[in-house]
PDB file of C-alpha atoms in Angstrom:
ATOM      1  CA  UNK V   6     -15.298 -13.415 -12.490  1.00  0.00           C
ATOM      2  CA  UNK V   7     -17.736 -11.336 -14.781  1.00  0.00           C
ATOM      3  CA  UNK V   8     -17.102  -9.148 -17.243  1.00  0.00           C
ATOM      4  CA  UNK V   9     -18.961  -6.204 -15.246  1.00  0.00           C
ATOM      5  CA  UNK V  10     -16.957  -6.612 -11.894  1.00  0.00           C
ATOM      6  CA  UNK V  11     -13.970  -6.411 -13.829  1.00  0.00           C
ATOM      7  CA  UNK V  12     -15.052  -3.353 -16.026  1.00  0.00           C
ATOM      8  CA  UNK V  13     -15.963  -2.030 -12.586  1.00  0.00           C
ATOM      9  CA  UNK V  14     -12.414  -3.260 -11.094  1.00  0.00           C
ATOM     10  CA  UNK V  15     -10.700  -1.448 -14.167  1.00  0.00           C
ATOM     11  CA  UNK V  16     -13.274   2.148 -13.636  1.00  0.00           C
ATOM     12  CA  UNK V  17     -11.468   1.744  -9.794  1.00  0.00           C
ATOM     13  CA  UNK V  18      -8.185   1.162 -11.091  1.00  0.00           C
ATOM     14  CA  UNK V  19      -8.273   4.386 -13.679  1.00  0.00           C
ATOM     15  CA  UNK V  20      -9.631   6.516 -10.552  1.00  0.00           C
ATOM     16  CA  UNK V  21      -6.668   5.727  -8.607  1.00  0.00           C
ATOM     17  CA  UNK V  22      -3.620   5.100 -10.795  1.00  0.00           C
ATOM     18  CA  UNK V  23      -5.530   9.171 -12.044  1.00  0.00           C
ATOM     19  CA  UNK V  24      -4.824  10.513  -8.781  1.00  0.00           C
ATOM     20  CA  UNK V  25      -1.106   8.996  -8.150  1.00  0.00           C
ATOM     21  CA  UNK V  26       0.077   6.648 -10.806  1.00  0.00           C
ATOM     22  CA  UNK V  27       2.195   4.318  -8.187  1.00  0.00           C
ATOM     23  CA  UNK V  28      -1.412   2.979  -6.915  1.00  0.00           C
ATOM     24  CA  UNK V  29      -1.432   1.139  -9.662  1.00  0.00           C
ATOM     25  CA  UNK V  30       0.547  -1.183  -6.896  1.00  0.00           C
ATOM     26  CA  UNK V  31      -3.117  -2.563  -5.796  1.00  0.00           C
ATOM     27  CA  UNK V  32      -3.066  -4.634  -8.733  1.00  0.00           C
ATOM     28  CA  UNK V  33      -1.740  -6.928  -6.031  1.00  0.00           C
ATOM     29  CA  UNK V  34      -5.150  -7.942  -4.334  1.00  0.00           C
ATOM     30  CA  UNK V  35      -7.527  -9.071  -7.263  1.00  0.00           C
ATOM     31  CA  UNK V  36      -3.902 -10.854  -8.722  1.00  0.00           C
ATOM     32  CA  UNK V  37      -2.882 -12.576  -5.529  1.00  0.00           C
ATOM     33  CA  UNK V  38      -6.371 -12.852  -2.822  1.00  0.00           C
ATOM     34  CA  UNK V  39      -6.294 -15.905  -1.527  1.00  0.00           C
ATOM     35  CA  UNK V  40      -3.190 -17.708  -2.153  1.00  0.00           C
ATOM     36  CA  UNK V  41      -2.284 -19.304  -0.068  1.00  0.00           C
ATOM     37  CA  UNK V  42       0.226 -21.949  -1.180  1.00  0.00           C
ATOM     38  CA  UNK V  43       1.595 -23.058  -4.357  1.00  0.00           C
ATOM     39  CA  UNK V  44      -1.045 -24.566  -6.230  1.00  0.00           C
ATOM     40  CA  UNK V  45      -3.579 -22.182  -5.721  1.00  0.00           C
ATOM     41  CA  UNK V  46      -1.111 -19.799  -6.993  1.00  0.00           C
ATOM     42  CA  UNK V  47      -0.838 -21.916 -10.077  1.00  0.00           C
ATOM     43  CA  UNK V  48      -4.708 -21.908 -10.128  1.00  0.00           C
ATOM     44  CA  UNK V  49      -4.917 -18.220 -10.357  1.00  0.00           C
ATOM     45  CA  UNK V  50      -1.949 -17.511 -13.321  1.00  0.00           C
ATOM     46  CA  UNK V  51      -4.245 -20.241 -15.215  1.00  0.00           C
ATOM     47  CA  UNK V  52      -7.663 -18.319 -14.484  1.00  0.00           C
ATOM     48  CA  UNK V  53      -5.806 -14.941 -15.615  1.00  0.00           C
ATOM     49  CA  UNK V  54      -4.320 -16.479 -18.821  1.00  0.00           C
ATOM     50  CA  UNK V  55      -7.760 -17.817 -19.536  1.00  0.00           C
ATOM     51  CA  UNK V  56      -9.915 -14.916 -18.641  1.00  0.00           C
ATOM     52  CA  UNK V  57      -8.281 -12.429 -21.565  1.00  0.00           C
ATOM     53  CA  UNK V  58     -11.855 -11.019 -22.199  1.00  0.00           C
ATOM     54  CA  UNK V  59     -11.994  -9.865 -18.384  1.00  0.00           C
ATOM     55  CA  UNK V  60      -8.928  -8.417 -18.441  1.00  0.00           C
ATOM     56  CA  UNK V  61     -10.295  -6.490 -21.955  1.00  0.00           C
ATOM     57  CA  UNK V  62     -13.043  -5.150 -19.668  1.00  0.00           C
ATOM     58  CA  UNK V  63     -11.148  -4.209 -17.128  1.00  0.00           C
ATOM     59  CA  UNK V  64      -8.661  -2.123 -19.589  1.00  0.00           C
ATOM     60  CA  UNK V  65     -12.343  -0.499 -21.047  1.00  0.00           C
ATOM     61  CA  UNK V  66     -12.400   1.037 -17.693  1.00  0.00           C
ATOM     62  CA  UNK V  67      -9.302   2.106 -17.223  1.00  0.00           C
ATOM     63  CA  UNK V  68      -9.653   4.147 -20.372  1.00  0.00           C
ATOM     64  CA  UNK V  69     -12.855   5.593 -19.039  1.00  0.00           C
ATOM     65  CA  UNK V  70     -11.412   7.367 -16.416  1.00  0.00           C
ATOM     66  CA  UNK V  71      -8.480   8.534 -18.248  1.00  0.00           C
ATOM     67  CA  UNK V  72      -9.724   9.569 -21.264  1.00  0.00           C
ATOM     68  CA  UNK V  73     -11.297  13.047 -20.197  1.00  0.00           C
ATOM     69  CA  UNK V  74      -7.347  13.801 -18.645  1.00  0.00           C
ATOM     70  CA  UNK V  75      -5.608  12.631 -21.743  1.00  0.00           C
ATOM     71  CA  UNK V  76      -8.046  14.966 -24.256  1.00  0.00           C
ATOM     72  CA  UNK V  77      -7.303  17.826 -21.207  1.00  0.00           C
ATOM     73  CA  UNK V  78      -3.074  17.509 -20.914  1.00  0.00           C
ATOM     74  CA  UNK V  79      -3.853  17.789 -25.335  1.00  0.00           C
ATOM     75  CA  UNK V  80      -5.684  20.594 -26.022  1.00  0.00           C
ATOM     76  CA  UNK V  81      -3.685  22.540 -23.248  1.00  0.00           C
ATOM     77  CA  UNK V  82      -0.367  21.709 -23.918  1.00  0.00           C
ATOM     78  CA  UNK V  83      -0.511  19.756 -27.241  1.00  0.00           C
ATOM     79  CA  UNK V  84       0.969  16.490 -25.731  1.00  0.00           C
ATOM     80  CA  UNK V  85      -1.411  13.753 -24.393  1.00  0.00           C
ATOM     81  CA  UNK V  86       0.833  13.542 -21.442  1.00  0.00           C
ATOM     82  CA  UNK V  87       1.805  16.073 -19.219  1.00  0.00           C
ATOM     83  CA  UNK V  88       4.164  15.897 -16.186  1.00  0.00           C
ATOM     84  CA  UNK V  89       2.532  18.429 -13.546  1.00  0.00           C
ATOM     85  CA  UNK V  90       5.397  17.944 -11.297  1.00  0.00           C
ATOM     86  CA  UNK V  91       7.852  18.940 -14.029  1.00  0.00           C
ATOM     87  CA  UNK V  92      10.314  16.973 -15.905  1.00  0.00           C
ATOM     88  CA  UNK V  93      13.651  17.247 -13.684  1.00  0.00           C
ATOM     89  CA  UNK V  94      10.892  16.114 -10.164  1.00  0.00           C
ATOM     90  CA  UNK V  95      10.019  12.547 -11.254  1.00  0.00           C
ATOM     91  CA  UNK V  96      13.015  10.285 -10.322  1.00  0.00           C
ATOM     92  CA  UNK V  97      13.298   7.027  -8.869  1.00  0.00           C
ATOM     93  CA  UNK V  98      16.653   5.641  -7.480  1.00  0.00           C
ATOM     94  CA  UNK V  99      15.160   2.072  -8.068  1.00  0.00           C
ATOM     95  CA  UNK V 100      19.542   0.928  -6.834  1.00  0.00           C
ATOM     96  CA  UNK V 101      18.988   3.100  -3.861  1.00  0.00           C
ATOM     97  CA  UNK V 102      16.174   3.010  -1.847  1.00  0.00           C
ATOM     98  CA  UNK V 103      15.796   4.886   1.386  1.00  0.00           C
ATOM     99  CA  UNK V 104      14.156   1.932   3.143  1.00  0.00           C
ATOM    100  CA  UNK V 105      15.961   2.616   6.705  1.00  0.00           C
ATOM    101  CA  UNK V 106      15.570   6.773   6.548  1.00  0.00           C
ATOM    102  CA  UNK V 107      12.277   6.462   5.302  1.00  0.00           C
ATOM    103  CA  UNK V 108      11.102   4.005   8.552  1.00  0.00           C
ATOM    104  CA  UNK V 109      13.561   5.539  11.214  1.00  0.00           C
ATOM    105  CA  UNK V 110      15.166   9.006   9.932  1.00  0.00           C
ATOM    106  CA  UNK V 111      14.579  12.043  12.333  1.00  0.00           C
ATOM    107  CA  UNK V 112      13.818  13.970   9.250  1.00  0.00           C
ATOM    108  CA  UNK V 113      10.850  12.293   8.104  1.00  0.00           C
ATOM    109  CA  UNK V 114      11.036   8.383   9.943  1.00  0.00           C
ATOM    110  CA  UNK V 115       7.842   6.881   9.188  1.00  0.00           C
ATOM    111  CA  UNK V 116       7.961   4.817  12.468  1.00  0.00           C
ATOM    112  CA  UNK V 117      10.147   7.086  14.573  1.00  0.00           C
ATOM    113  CA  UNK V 118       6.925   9.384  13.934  1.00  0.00           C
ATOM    114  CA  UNK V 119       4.489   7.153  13.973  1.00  0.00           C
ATOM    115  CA  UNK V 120       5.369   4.263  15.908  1.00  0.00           C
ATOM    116  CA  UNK V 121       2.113   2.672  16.620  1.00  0.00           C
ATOM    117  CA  UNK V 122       1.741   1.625  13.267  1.00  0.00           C
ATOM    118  CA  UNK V 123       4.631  -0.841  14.140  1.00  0.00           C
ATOM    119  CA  UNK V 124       2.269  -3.149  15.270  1.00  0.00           C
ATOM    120  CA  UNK V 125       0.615  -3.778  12.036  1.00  0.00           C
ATOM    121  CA  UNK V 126       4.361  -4.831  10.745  1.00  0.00           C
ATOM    122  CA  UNK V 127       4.311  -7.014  14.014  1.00  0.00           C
ATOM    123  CA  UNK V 128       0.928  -8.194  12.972  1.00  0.00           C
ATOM    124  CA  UNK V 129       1.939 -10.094   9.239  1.00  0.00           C
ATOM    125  CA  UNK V 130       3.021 -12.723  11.859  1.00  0.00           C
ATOM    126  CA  UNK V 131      -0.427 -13.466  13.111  1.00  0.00           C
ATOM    127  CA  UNK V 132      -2.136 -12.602   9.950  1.00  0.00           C
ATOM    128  CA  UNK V 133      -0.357 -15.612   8.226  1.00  0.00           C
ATOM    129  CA  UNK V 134      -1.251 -17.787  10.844  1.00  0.00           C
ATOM    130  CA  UNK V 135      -4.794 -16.935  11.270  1.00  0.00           C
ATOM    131  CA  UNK V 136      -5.888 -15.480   8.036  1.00  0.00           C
ATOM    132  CA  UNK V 137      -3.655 -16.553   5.242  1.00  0.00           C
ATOM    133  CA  UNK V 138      -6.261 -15.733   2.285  1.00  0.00           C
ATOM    134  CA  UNK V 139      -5.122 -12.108   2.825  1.00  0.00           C
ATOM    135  CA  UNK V 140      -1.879 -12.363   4.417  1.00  0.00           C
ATOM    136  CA  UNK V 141       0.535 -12.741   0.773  1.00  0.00           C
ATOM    137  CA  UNK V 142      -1.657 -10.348  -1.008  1.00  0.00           C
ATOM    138  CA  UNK V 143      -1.237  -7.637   2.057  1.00  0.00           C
ATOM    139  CA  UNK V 144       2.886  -8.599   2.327  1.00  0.00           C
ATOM    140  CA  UNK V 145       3.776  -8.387  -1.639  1.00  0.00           C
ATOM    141  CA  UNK V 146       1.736  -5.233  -1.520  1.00  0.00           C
ATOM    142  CA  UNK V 147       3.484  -3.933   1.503  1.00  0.00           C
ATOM    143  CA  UNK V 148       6.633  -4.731   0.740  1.00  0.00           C
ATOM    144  CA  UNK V 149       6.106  -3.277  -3.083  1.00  0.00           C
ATOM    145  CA  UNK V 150       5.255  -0.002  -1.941  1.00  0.00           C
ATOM    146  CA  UNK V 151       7.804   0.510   0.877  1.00  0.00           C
ATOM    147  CA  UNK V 152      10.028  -0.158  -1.862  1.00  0.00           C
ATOM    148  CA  UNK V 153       8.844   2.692  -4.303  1.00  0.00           C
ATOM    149  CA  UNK V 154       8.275   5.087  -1.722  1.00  0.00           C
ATOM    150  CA  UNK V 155      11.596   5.126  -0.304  1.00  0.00           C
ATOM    151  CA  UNK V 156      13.134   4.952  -3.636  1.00  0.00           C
ATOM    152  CA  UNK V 157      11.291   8.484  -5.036  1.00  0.00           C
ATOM    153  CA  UNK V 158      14.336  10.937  -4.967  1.00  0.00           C
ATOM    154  CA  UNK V 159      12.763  13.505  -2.455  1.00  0.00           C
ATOM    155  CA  UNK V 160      12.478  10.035   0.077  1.00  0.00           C
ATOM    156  CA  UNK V 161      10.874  12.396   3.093  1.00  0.00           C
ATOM    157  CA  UNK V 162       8.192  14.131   0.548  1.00  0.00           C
ATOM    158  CA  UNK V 163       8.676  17.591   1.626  1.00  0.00           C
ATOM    159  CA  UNK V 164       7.396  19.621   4.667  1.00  0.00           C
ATOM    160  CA  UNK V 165       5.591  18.122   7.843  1.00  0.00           C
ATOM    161  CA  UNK V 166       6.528  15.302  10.296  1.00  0.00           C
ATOM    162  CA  UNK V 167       6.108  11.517   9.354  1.00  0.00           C
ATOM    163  CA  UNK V 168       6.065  10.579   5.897  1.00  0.00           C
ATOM    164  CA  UNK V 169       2.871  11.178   4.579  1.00  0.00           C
ATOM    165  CA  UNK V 170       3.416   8.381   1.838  1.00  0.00           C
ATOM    166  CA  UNK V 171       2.606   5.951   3.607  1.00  0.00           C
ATOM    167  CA  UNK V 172      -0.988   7.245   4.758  1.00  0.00           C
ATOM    168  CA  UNK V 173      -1.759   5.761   1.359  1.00  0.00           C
ATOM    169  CA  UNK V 174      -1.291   2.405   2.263  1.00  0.00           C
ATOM    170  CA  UNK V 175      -3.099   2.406   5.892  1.00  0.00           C
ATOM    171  CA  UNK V 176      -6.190   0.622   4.572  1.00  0.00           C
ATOM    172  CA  UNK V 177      -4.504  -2.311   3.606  1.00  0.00           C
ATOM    173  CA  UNK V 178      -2.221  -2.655   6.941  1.00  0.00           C
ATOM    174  CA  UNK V 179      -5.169  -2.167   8.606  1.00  0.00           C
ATOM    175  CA  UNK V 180      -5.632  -6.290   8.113  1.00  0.00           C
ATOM    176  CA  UNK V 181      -2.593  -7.122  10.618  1.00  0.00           C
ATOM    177  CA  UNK V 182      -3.254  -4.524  12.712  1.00  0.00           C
ATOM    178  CA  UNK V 183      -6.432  -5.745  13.505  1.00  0.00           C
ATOM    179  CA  UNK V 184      -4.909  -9.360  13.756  1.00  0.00           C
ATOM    180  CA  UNK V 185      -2.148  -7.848  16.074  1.00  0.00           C
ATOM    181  CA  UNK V 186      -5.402  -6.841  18.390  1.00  0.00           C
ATOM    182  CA  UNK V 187      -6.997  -9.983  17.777  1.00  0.00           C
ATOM    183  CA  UNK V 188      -3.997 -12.018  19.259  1.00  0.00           C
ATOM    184  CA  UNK V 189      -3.468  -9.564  22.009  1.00  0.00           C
ATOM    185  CA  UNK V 190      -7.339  -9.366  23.042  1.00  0.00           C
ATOM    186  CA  UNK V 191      -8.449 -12.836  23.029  1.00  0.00           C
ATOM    187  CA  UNK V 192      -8.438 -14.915  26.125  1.00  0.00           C
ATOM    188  CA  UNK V 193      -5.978 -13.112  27.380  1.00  0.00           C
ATOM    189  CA  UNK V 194      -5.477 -12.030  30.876  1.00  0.00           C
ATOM    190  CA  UNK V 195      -6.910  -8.311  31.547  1.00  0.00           C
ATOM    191  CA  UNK V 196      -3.386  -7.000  32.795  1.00  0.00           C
ATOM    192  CA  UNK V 197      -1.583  -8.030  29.199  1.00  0.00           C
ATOM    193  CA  UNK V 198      -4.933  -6.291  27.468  1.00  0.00           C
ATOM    194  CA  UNK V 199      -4.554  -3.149  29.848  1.00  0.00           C
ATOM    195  CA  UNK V 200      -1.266  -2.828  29.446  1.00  0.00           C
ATOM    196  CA  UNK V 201      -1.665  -3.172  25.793  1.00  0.00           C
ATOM    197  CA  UNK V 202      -4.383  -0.579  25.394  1.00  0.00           C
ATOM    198  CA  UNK V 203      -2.570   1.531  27.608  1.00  0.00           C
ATOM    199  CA  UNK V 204       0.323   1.210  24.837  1.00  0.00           C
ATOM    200  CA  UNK V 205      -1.672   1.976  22.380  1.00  0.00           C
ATOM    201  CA  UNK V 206      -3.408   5.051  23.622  1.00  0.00           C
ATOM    202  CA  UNK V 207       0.533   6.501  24.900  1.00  0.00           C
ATOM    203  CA  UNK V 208       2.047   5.899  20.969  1.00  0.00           C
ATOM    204  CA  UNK V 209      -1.201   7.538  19.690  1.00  0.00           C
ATOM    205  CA  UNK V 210      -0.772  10.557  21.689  1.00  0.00           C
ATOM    206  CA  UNK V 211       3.132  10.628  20.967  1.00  0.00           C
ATOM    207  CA  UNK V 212       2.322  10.572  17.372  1.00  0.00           C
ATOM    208  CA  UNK V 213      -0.287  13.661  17.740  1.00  0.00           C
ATOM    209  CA  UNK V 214       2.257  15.434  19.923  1.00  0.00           C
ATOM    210  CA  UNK V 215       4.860  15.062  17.005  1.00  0.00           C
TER     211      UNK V 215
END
């Protein structure tokens, strides 16, 4: 909690939120790392309130990164915003998201395409159990962006198989993957851990077939 991690944090947060605005979703981790029941969740709205000159900082850097685009969108088109994708393209049906088409749709399923990454959905069970510093951060965030991807009004984000949206979230369900491995691999016997690799390895090549 210093004033140059979070101008740092907020330098991070500009570079991101720059290159697709719903990132700004990460704001999960720094709010809610480590909770892990109620109290400590209590502890950390108390820190935030309190820490108003972090926060400051962490705005500073935000401003940083987005200052050079904001002077760019003005002095070519005169606005200090400009909507690249165009003004009729940037809908969300917030009452109607695609949560089922977007995980299971032959057009663009996420998991019908990709169905090795249902393991890391399996693995939020062993992640609370075995590492639940990470596990509500990693589920709000999860369950935040499956909402606002499936809820953009072009759900299957154009041309390709799988839906590419989700790629963007990867590094943070790569935490119950790996506990998914972790409860699979350890101490147990070598047929359940060959058939599981074997599993693995078959979904992986399904998804590079697709």
């Amino acid at each position: 909690p210093k004033l140059i991690s979070l101008t740092i944090v907020g330098l991070l947060l500009g570079l991101i939120t720059l290159i697709r605005p719903t990132n700004a979703l990460v704001l999960v981790f720094p709010a809610l790392w480590g909770i892990t029941d109620f109290k400590s969740l209590q502890e950390r709205f108390i820190f935030w309130k309190d820490a108003w000159k972090l926060l400051a900082g962490g705005l500073v850097g935000v401003v940083i990164i987005w200052l050079p685009q904001i002077i760019y969108w003005k002095l070519i088109t005169g606005s200090f915003y400009f909507n690249g994708y165009g003004e009729n393209e940037v809908n969300f049906f917030f009452n109607n998201p695609q949560i089922l088409n977007s995980f299971f749709s032959y057009r663009k399923g996420w998991l019908l395409y990709t169905p090795v990454m249902s393991f890391a959905i399996l693995g939020f069970i062993f992640l609370r159990k075995y590492y639940r510093e990470s596990f509500l951060a990693i589920l709000v965030y999860f369950v935040m962006s499956v909402y606002v991807i499936s809820s953009w009004w072009l759900w299957w984000y154009g041309g390709g198989y799988g839906l590419r949206a989700y790629v963007d979230i990867y590094g943070a369900l790569a935490f119950p993957m790996a506990a998914f491995v972790a409860f699979v691999f350890h101490k147990r016997h070598f047929l359940i851990k060959s058939l599981a690799l074997l599993l693995f390895l078959v979904l992986i090549f399904h998804n590079l077939f697709q």
